Amino acid sequence: MEGKREEQLNRGLLEFIQDSPSVFHVIDNLKKRLEKAGFAERREQDSWELQPGGSYYVIRNGSSLIAFRLPEAAGPGKERPFRGYHIAAAHSDSPTFKVKALPETVAEKQYVRLNVEKYGGMILSTWLDRPLSVAGRVAVREPEGGVGTRLVNLDRDLLVIPNLAVHMNRDINSGYAYNPQADMLPLMGLWQEPQEESASQSPQGMLLREIARELGICPEDILDGDLYLYVREKGRLLGREGEFILSPRLDDLQCVYAGLEGFVSAIPGQYANVLAVFDNEEVGSGTRQGADSTFLEDVLLRIQSSLGYGPSMYRQLVADSFLISADNAHAVHPAHPEKADPTNRPVLGGGIVIKYHGGQKYTSDAVSAAWMKLWCQRAGVPYQTFANRSDMAGGSTLGNISTSHVSLASVDIGLPQLAMHSAVETGCSRATAYAVSALQQFWQE
Ligand code: CO
């Protein structure tokens, strides 16, 4: 029975990742799933009417989303609308390459490549020699004037970043410093210089014309785009018993998907439930839709004011609230056990990872981690602990950035994985169900 549920969840996860080649697709797929579960959209520019027991979601910039579900017994007319907020947060973005404006560049008068730049800190070499394509959004001229947006996914094998042959770089296996400008531009096609100069034959605008054809619109109506490369290979289960997941964007879509599934299936108890999925974690969160923005605070403030409560109620509710910041965690690597902390050594398959950091890059403290352990125990889910080696810096995540805007009790967790920020990462297939169960428990308290 448990095996069946695990299998279904992982199939759902892999489909979700496959259908989400860019952040904009991640949010669009969350929206579709939430709509199906009866959630209604509230736009930030409108005034809000909210009902007790109601389920809603808000999108900012098409790349971040906050969904919330109010308890049946929520105010108005009571001393306080509910006890507080139970929030889980994860991030929608993954390291990739952003396509620059005027992307086409020609080499040897025939190779057409796209000029791209790094988005986040990926392992560069993992993006070479594999099928890639382009997805994101374009901003288009609307017939009635103004600017609209369209999602775009060139859903075919379109690009490759070829390595240099070993014969021309004999030292490549001793380590090679890839230069993002020189080495990482993907090849899109061959071009022949026309006899007569004509705009439609120019390599300039080649990508735009592909996108226009895909969307069935005129290239001139595309005014701009936020376009990114993505890995074409499908995610899959792998290992003797399918115990691993090999997939692009596991960090952090495994947490996003598990959060979504736990969220839609949980009936709120005394707390209003919130799922926050933020963009731009991989580049420091400092955008208007990132964790370092007012997005979460704005939504929470509007929830209680829409129910008819004053500003001091916001602080009362936040004081009784809890945030689980969910972002994948490093499992001990079999070839490099020395890189892990001597005693806090998460493994693939070992359960949800609770992360600690003396310098507070992770928000977990004794009390918040104790609550997380309780919820895991109540859900029958194992957990393990992570700390960086004391001589290593480690990464950062959403929790402490988010709590600098909305200061509430918080714990940092993740699902164990290897090869973080590789184009294709290795995770734990059992962990998806663990995260769904633990978060569901949290949201039903
Ligand atoms: Co992450």
GROMACS .gro file of N, CA and C in nm, residues 83-186:
model
  312
   83ARG      N    1  -0.572   3.083   1.497
   83ARG     CA    2  -0.462   3.093   1.593
   83ARG      C    3  -0.336   3.158   1.533
   84GLY      N    4  -0.307   3.126   1.408
   84GLY     CA    5  -0.187   3.180   1.343
   84GLY      C    6  -0.176   3.117   1.204
   85TYR      N    7  -0.058   3.131   1.146
   85TYR     CA    8  -0.036   3.075   1.012
   85TYR      C    9   0.061   2.958   1.019
   86HIS      N   10   0.026   2.849   0.951
   86HIS     CA   11   0.121   2.740   0.931
   86HIS      C   12   0.167   2.744   0.785
   87ILE      N   13   0.293   2.783   0.770
   87ILE     CA   14   0.346   2.815   0.636
   87ILE      C   15   0.457   2.717   0.599
   88ALA      N   16   0.454   2.666   0.477
   88ALA     CA   17   0.573   2.599   0.423
   88ALA      C   18   0.618   2.674   0.299
   89ALA      N   19   0.749   2.689   0.284
   89ALA     CA   20   0.803   2.763   0.170
   89ALA      C   21   0.906   2.679   0.096
   90ALA      N   22   0.906   2.693  -0.035
   90ALA     CA   23   1.007   2.627  -0.120
   90ALA      C   24   1.034   2.722  -0.237
   91HIS      N   25   1.127   2.684  -0.327
   91HIS     CA   26   1.155   2.776  -0.438
   91HIS      C   27   1.129   2.715  -0.575
   92SER      N   28   1.081   2.803  -0.664
   92SER     CA   29   1.039   2.759  -0.798
   92SER      C   30   1.154   2.754  -0.897
   93ASP      N   31   1.262   2.826  -0.871
   93ASP     CA   32   1.368   2.838  -0.970
   93ASP      C   33   1.479   2.735  -0.946
   94SER      N   34   1.555   2.709  -1.052
   94SER     CA   35   1.672   2.621  -1.046
   94SER      C   36   1.782   2.685  -1.129
   95PRO      N   37   1.908   2.649  -1.101
   95PRO     CA   38   2.015   2.708  -1.182
   95PRO      C   39   1.996   2.673  -1.330
   96THR      N   40   2.018   2.771  -1.415
   96THR     CA   41   2.005   2.748  -1.559
   96THR      C   42   2.082   2.860  -1.631
   97PHE      N   43   2.058   2.872  -1.761
   97PHE     CA   44   2.119   2.979  -1.839
   97PHE      C   45   2.009   3.068  -1.893
   98LYS      N   46   2.025   3.199  -1.878
   98LYS     CA   47   1.928   3.293  -1.932
   98LYS      C   48   1.973   3.336  -2.071
   99VAL      N   49   1.879   3.334  -2.163
   99VAL     CA   50   1.909   3.377  -2.299
   99VAL      C   51   1.915   3.529  -2.300
  100LYS      N   52   2.026   3.584  -2.351
  100LYS     CA   53   2.040   3.730  -2.353
  100LYS      C   54   1.956   3.791  -2.465
  101ALA      N   55   1.931   3.921  -2.455
  101ALA     CA   56   1.871   3.995  -2.565
  101ALA      C   57   1.965   3.983  -2.686
  102LEU      N   58   1.913   3.986  -2.807
  102LEU     CA   59   1.994   3.968  -2.929
  102LEU      C   60   2.085   3.846  -2.916
  103PRO      N   61   2.028   3.727  -2.905
  103PRO     CA   62   2.108   3.611  -2.866
  103PRO      C   63   2.193   3.547  -2.977
  104GLU      N   64   2.155   3.563  -3.103
  104GLU     CA   65   2.223   3.483  -3.206
  104GLU      C   66   2.364   3.534  -3.231
  105THR      N   67   2.456   3.442  -3.236
  105THR     CA   68   2.594   3.476  -3.269
  105THR      C   69   2.646   3.368  -3.364
  106VAL      N   70   2.717   3.412  -3.467
  106VAL     CA   71   2.758   3.319  -3.573
  106VAL      C   72   2.909   3.295  -3.565
  107ALA      N   73   2.949   3.167  -3.571
  107ALA     CA   74   3.090   3.132  -3.574
  107ALA      C   75   3.122   3.065  -3.707
  108GLU      N   76   3.240   3.090  -3.758
  108GLU     CA   77   3.284   3.029  -3.884
  108GLU      C   78   3.184   3.050  -3.997
  109LYS      N   79   3.111   3.161  -3.990
  109LYS     CA   80   3.011   3.197  -4.090
  109LYS      C   81   2.903   3.092  -4.107
  110GLN      N   82   2.891   2.997  -4.012
  110GLN     CA   83   2.781   2.903  -4.027
  110GLN      C   84   2.723   2.845  -3.898
  111TYR      N   85   2.800   2.837  -3.791
  111TYR     CA   86   2.741   2.786  -3.667
  111TYR      C   87   2.661   2.897  -3.599
  112VAL      N   88   2.533   2.874  -3.578
  112VAL     CA   89   2.455   2.974  -3.504
  112VAL      C   90   2.444   2.927  -3.359
  113ARG      N   91   2.493   3.010  -3.269
  113ARG     CA   92   2.483   2.979  -3.125
  113ARG      C   93   2.402   3.088  -3.056
  114LEU      N   94   2.353   3.056  -2.937
  114LEU     CA   95   2.278   3.154  -2.857
  114LEU      C   96   2.369   3.209  -2.749
  115ASN      N   97   2.367   3.338  -2.735
  115ASN     CA   98   2.444   3.403  -2.629
  115ASN      C   99   2.363   3.394  -2.500
  116VAL      N  100   2.417   3.325  -2.401
  116VAL     CA  101   2.345   3.305  -2.275
  116VAL      C  102   2.436   3.343  -2.157
  117GLU      N  103   2.374   3.362  -2.042
  117GLU     CA  104   2.452   3.390  -1.921
  117GLU      C  105   2.399   3.303  -1.807
  118LYS      N  106   2.483   3.284  -1.707
  118LYS     CA  107   2.445   3.197  -1.595
  118LYS      C  108   2.331   3.257  -1.513
  119TYR      N  109   2.236   3.171  -1.476
  119TYR     CA  110   2.138   3.206  -1.375
  119TYR      C  111   2.162   3.110  -1.259
  120GLY      N  112   2.224   3.158  -1.153
  120GLY     CA  113   2.254   3.072  -1.037
  120GLY      C  114   2.385   2.998  -1.055
  121GLY      N  115   2.418   2.917  -0.956
  121GLY     CA  116   2.549   2.852  -0.952
  121GLY      C  117   2.543   2.705  -0.988
  122MET      N  118   2.541   2.676  -1.116
  122MET     CA  119   2.533   2.536  -1.160
  122MET      C  120   2.671   2.473  -1.173
  123ILE      N  121   2.675   2.339  -1.181
  123ILE     CA  122   2.798   2.270  -1.221
  123ILE      C  123   2.803   2.279  -1.373
  124LEU      N  124   2.889   2.366  -1.423
  124LEU     CA  125   2.885   2.401  -1.566
  124LEU      C  126   2.899   2.278  -1.656
  125SER      N  127   2.994   2.190  -1.622
  125SER     CA  128   3.024   2.079  -1.714
  125SER      C  129   2.903   1.988  -1.738
  126THR      N  130   2.809   1.986  -1.642
  126THR     CA  131   2.695   1.894  -1.658
  126THR      C  132   2.598   1.937  -1.766
  127TRP      N  133   2.612   2.061  -1.813
  127TRP     CA  134   2.521   2.109  -1.918
  127TRP      C  135   2.572   2.078  -2.059
  128LEU      N  136   2.691   2.021  -2.067
  128LEU     CA  137   2.748   1.994  -2.200
  128LEU      C  138   2.701   1.860  -2.256
  129ASP      N  139   2.696   1.852  -2.387
  129ASP     CA  140   2.673   1.727  -2.460
  129ASP      C  141   2.540   1.660  -2.425
  130ARG      N  142   2.439   1.738  -2.395
  130ARG     CA  143   2.307   1.678  -2.375
  130ARG      C  144   2.201   1.764  -2.442
  131PRO      N  145   2.090   1.703  -2.483
  131PRO     CA  146   1.988   1.782  -2.552
  131PRO      C  147   1.926   1.887  -2.461
  132LEU      N  148   1.915   2.008  -2.515
  132LEU     CA  149   1.860   2.122  -2.440
  132LEU      C  150   1.755   2.191  -2.526
  133SER      N  151   1.673   2.272  -2.463
  133SER     CA  152   1.586   2.361  -2.539
  133SER      C  153   1.562   2.489  -2.460
  134VAL      N  154   1.465   2.568  -2.506
  134VAL     CA  155   1.439   2.700  -2.448
  134VAL      C  156   1.294   2.706  -2.399
  135ALA      N  157   1.275   2.759  -2.278
  135ALA     CA  158   1.139   2.781  -2.226
  135ALA      C  159   1.140   2.908  -2.142
  136GLY      N  160   1.021   2.961  -2.116
  136GLY     CA  161   1.008   3.082  -2.035
  136GLY      C  162   0.882   3.154  -2.074
  137ARG      N  163   0.893   3.287  -2.082
  137ARG     CA  164   0.776   3.364  -2.124
  137ARG      C  165   0.821   3.475  -2.218
  138VAL      N  166   0.729   3.516  -2.303
  138VAL     CA  167   0.756   3.634  -2.384
  138VAL      C  168   0.650   3.740  -2.352
  139ALA      N  169   0.691   3.865  -2.366
  139ALA     CA  170   0.599   3.977  -2.351
  139ALA      C  171   0.558   4.019  -2.492
  140VAL      N  172   0.427   4.022  -2.517
  140VAL     CA  173   0.377   4.047  -2.653
  140VAL      C  174   0.288   4.170  -2.656
  141ARG      N  175   0.283   4.228  -2.775
  141ARG     CA  176   0.192   4.340  -2.800
  141ARG      C  177   0.050   4.283  -2.809
  142GLU      N  178  -0.041   4.337  -2.728
  142GLU     CA  179  -0.179   4.290  -2.733
  142GLU      C  180  -0.256   4.366  -2.841
  143PRO      N  181  -0.352   4.301  -2.907
  143PRO     CA  182  -0.427   4.368  -3.014
  143PRO      C  183  -0.493   4.498  -2.966
  144GLU      N  184  -0.540   4.500  -2.841
  144GLU     CA  185  -0.608   4.621  -2.791
  144GLU      C  186  -0.510   4.721  -2.731
  145GLY      N  187  -0.381   4.698  -2.754
  145GLY     CA  188  -0.278   4.785  -2.696
  145GLY      C  189  -0.229   4.726  -2.567
  146GLY      N  190  -0.115   4.773  -2.521
  146GLY     CA  191  -0.061   4.721  -2.396
  146GLY      C  192   0.021   4.594  -2.418
  147VAL      N  193   0.066   4.537  -2.307
  147VAL     CA  194   0.159   4.424  -2.311
  147VAL      C  195   0.098   4.304  -2.238
  148GLY      N  196   0.100   4.191  -2.303
  148GLY     CA  197   0.057   4.067  -2.238
  148GLY      C  198   0.173   3.969  -2.233
  149THR      N  199   0.153   3.856  -2.169
  149THR     CA  200   0.260   3.757  -2.165
  149THR      C  201   0.209   3.623  -2.216
  150ARG      N  202   0.298   3.543  -2.273
  150ARG     CA  203   0.267   3.406  -2.317
  150ARG      C  204   0.377   3.314  -2.266
  151LEU      N  205   0.335   3.199  -2.217
  151LEU     CA  206   0.433   3.096  -2.183
  151LEU      C  207   0.486   3.038  -2.312
  152VAL      N  208   0.613   3.003  -2.310
  152VAL     CA  209   0.668   2.939  -2.430
  152VAL      C  210   0.758   2.823  -2.391
  153ASN      N  211   0.742   2.714  -2.461
  153ASN     CA  212   0.830   2.599  -2.446
  153ASN      C  213   0.855   2.543  -2.585
  154LEU      N  214   0.978   2.556  -2.634
  154LEU     CA  215   1.012   2.496  -2.763
  154LEU      C  216   1.038   2.347  -2.734
  155ASP      N  217   0.929   2.270  -2.744
  155ASP     CA  218   0.928   2.134  -2.692
  155ASP      C  219   0.990   2.035  -2.791
  156ARG      N  220   1.116   2.057  -2.821
  156ARG     CA  221   1.189   1.962  -2.906
  156ARG      C  222   1.338   1.978  -2.881
  157ASP      N  223   1.414   1.881  -2.927
  157ASP     CA  224   1.559   1.882  -2.905
  157ASP      C  225   1.620   1.988  -2.996
  158LEU      N  226   1.657   2.100  -2.938
  158LEU     CA  227   1.691   2.218  -3.019
  158LEU      C  228   1.837   2.259  -3.007
  159LEU      N  229   1.898   2.232  -2.890
  159LEU     CA  230   2.029   2.292  -2.863
  159LEU      C  231   2.125   2.190  -2.802
  160VAL      N  232   2.254   2.215  -2.822
  160VAL     CA  233   2.356   2.137  -2.751
  160VAL      C  234   2.477   2.227  -2.727
  161ILE      N  235   2.543   2.207  -2.613
  161ILE     CA  236   2.668   2.277  -2.584
  161ILE      C  237   2.778   2.173  -2.597
  162PRO      N  238   2.846   2.168  -2.711
  162PRO     CA  239   2.943   2.058  -2.732
  162PRO      C  240   3.073   2.082  -2.657
  163ASN      N  241   3.125   1.975  -2.599
  163ASN     CA  242   3.257   1.979  -2.538
  163ASN      C  243   3.364   1.994  -2.647
  164LEU      N  244   3.481   2.033  -2.606
  164LEU     CA  245   3.597   2.029  -2.695
  164LEU      C  246   3.655   1.888  -2.686
  165ALA      N  247   3.693   1.831  -2.801
  165ALA     CA  248   3.747   1.694  -2.803
  165ALA      C  249   3.867   1.680  -2.709
  166VAL      N  250   3.880   1.565  -2.651
  166VAL     CA  251   3.992   1.538  -2.559
  166VAL      C  252   4.126   1.557  -2.631
  167HIS      N  253   4.127   1.532  -2.762
  167HIS     CA  254   4.249   1.547  -2.841
  167HIS      C  255   4.296   1.692  -2.848
  168MET      N  256   4.200   1.784  -2.828
  168MET     CA  257   4.234   1.926  -2.834
  168MET      C  258   4.247   1.987  -2.696
  169ASN      N  259   4.219   1.907  -2.598
  169ASN     CA  260   4.234   1.953  -2.459
  169ASN      C  261   4.274   1.831  -2.376
  170ARG      N  262   4.399   1.794  -2.388
  170ARG     CA  263   4.448   1.670  -2.326
  170ARG      C  264   4.438   1.672  -2.174
  171ASP      N  265   4.431   1.793  -2.117
  171ASP     CA  266   4.430   1.803  -1.970
  171ASP      C  267   4.290   1.806  -1.912
  172ILE      N  268   4.188   1.786  -1.997
  172ILE     CA  269   4.051   1.808  -1.948
  172ILE      C  270   4.019   1.725  -1.825
  173ASN      N  271   4.076   1.603  -1.817
  173ASN     CA  272   4.043   1.518  -1.702
  173ASN      C  273   4.124   1.552  -1.577
  174SER      N  274   4.210   1.652  -1.588
  174SER     CA  275   4.279   1.700  -1.468
  174SER      C  276   4.209   1.823  -1.412
  175GLY      N  277   4.092   1.852  -1.468
  175GLY     CA  278   4.018   1.970  -1.422
  175GLY      C  279   4.029   2.080  -1.525
  176TYR      N  280   3.918   2.142  -1.556
  176TYR     CA  281   3.917   2.245  -1.658
  176TYR      C  282   3.825   2.357  -1.612
  177ALA      N  283   3.872   2.479  -1.622
  177ALA     CA  284   3.789   2.592  -1.581
  177ALA      C  285   3.705   2.638  -1.700
  178TYR      N  286   3.579   2.597  -1.704
  178TYR     CA  287   3.490   2.638  -1.813
  178TYR      C  288   3.465   2.788  -1.803
  179ASN      N  289   3.478   2.855  -1.915
  179ASN     CA  290   3.449   2.999  -1.920
  179ASN      C  291   3.306   3.016  -1.971
  180PRO      N  292   3.218   3.077  -1.889
  180PRO     CA  293   3.076   3.084  -1.928
  180PRO      C  294   3.053   3.153  -2.062
  181GLN      N  295   3.136   3.253  -2.095
  181GLN     CA  296   3.114   3.323  -2.222
  181GLN      C  297   3.172   3.244  -2.339
  182ALA      N  298   3.284   3.180  -2.319
  182ALA     CA  299   3.350   3.111  -2.430
  182ALA      C  300   3.298   2.969  -2.451
  183ASP      N  301   3.276   2.897  -2.341
  183ASP     CA  302   3.250   2.753  -2.351
  183ASP      C  303   3.104   2.714  -2.346
  184MET      N  304   3.017   2.802  -2.299
  184MET     CA  305   2.882   2.756  -2.260
  184MET      C  306   2.770   2.804  -2.353
  185LEU      N  307   2.805   2.849  -2.474
  185LEU     CA  308   2.698   2.895  -2.563
  185LEU      C  309   2.644   2.776  -2.644
  186PRO      N  310   2.512   2.753  -2.638
  186PRO     CA  311   2.456   2.638  -2.707
  186PRO      C  312   2.445   2.660  -2.859
   0.00000   0.00000   0.00000
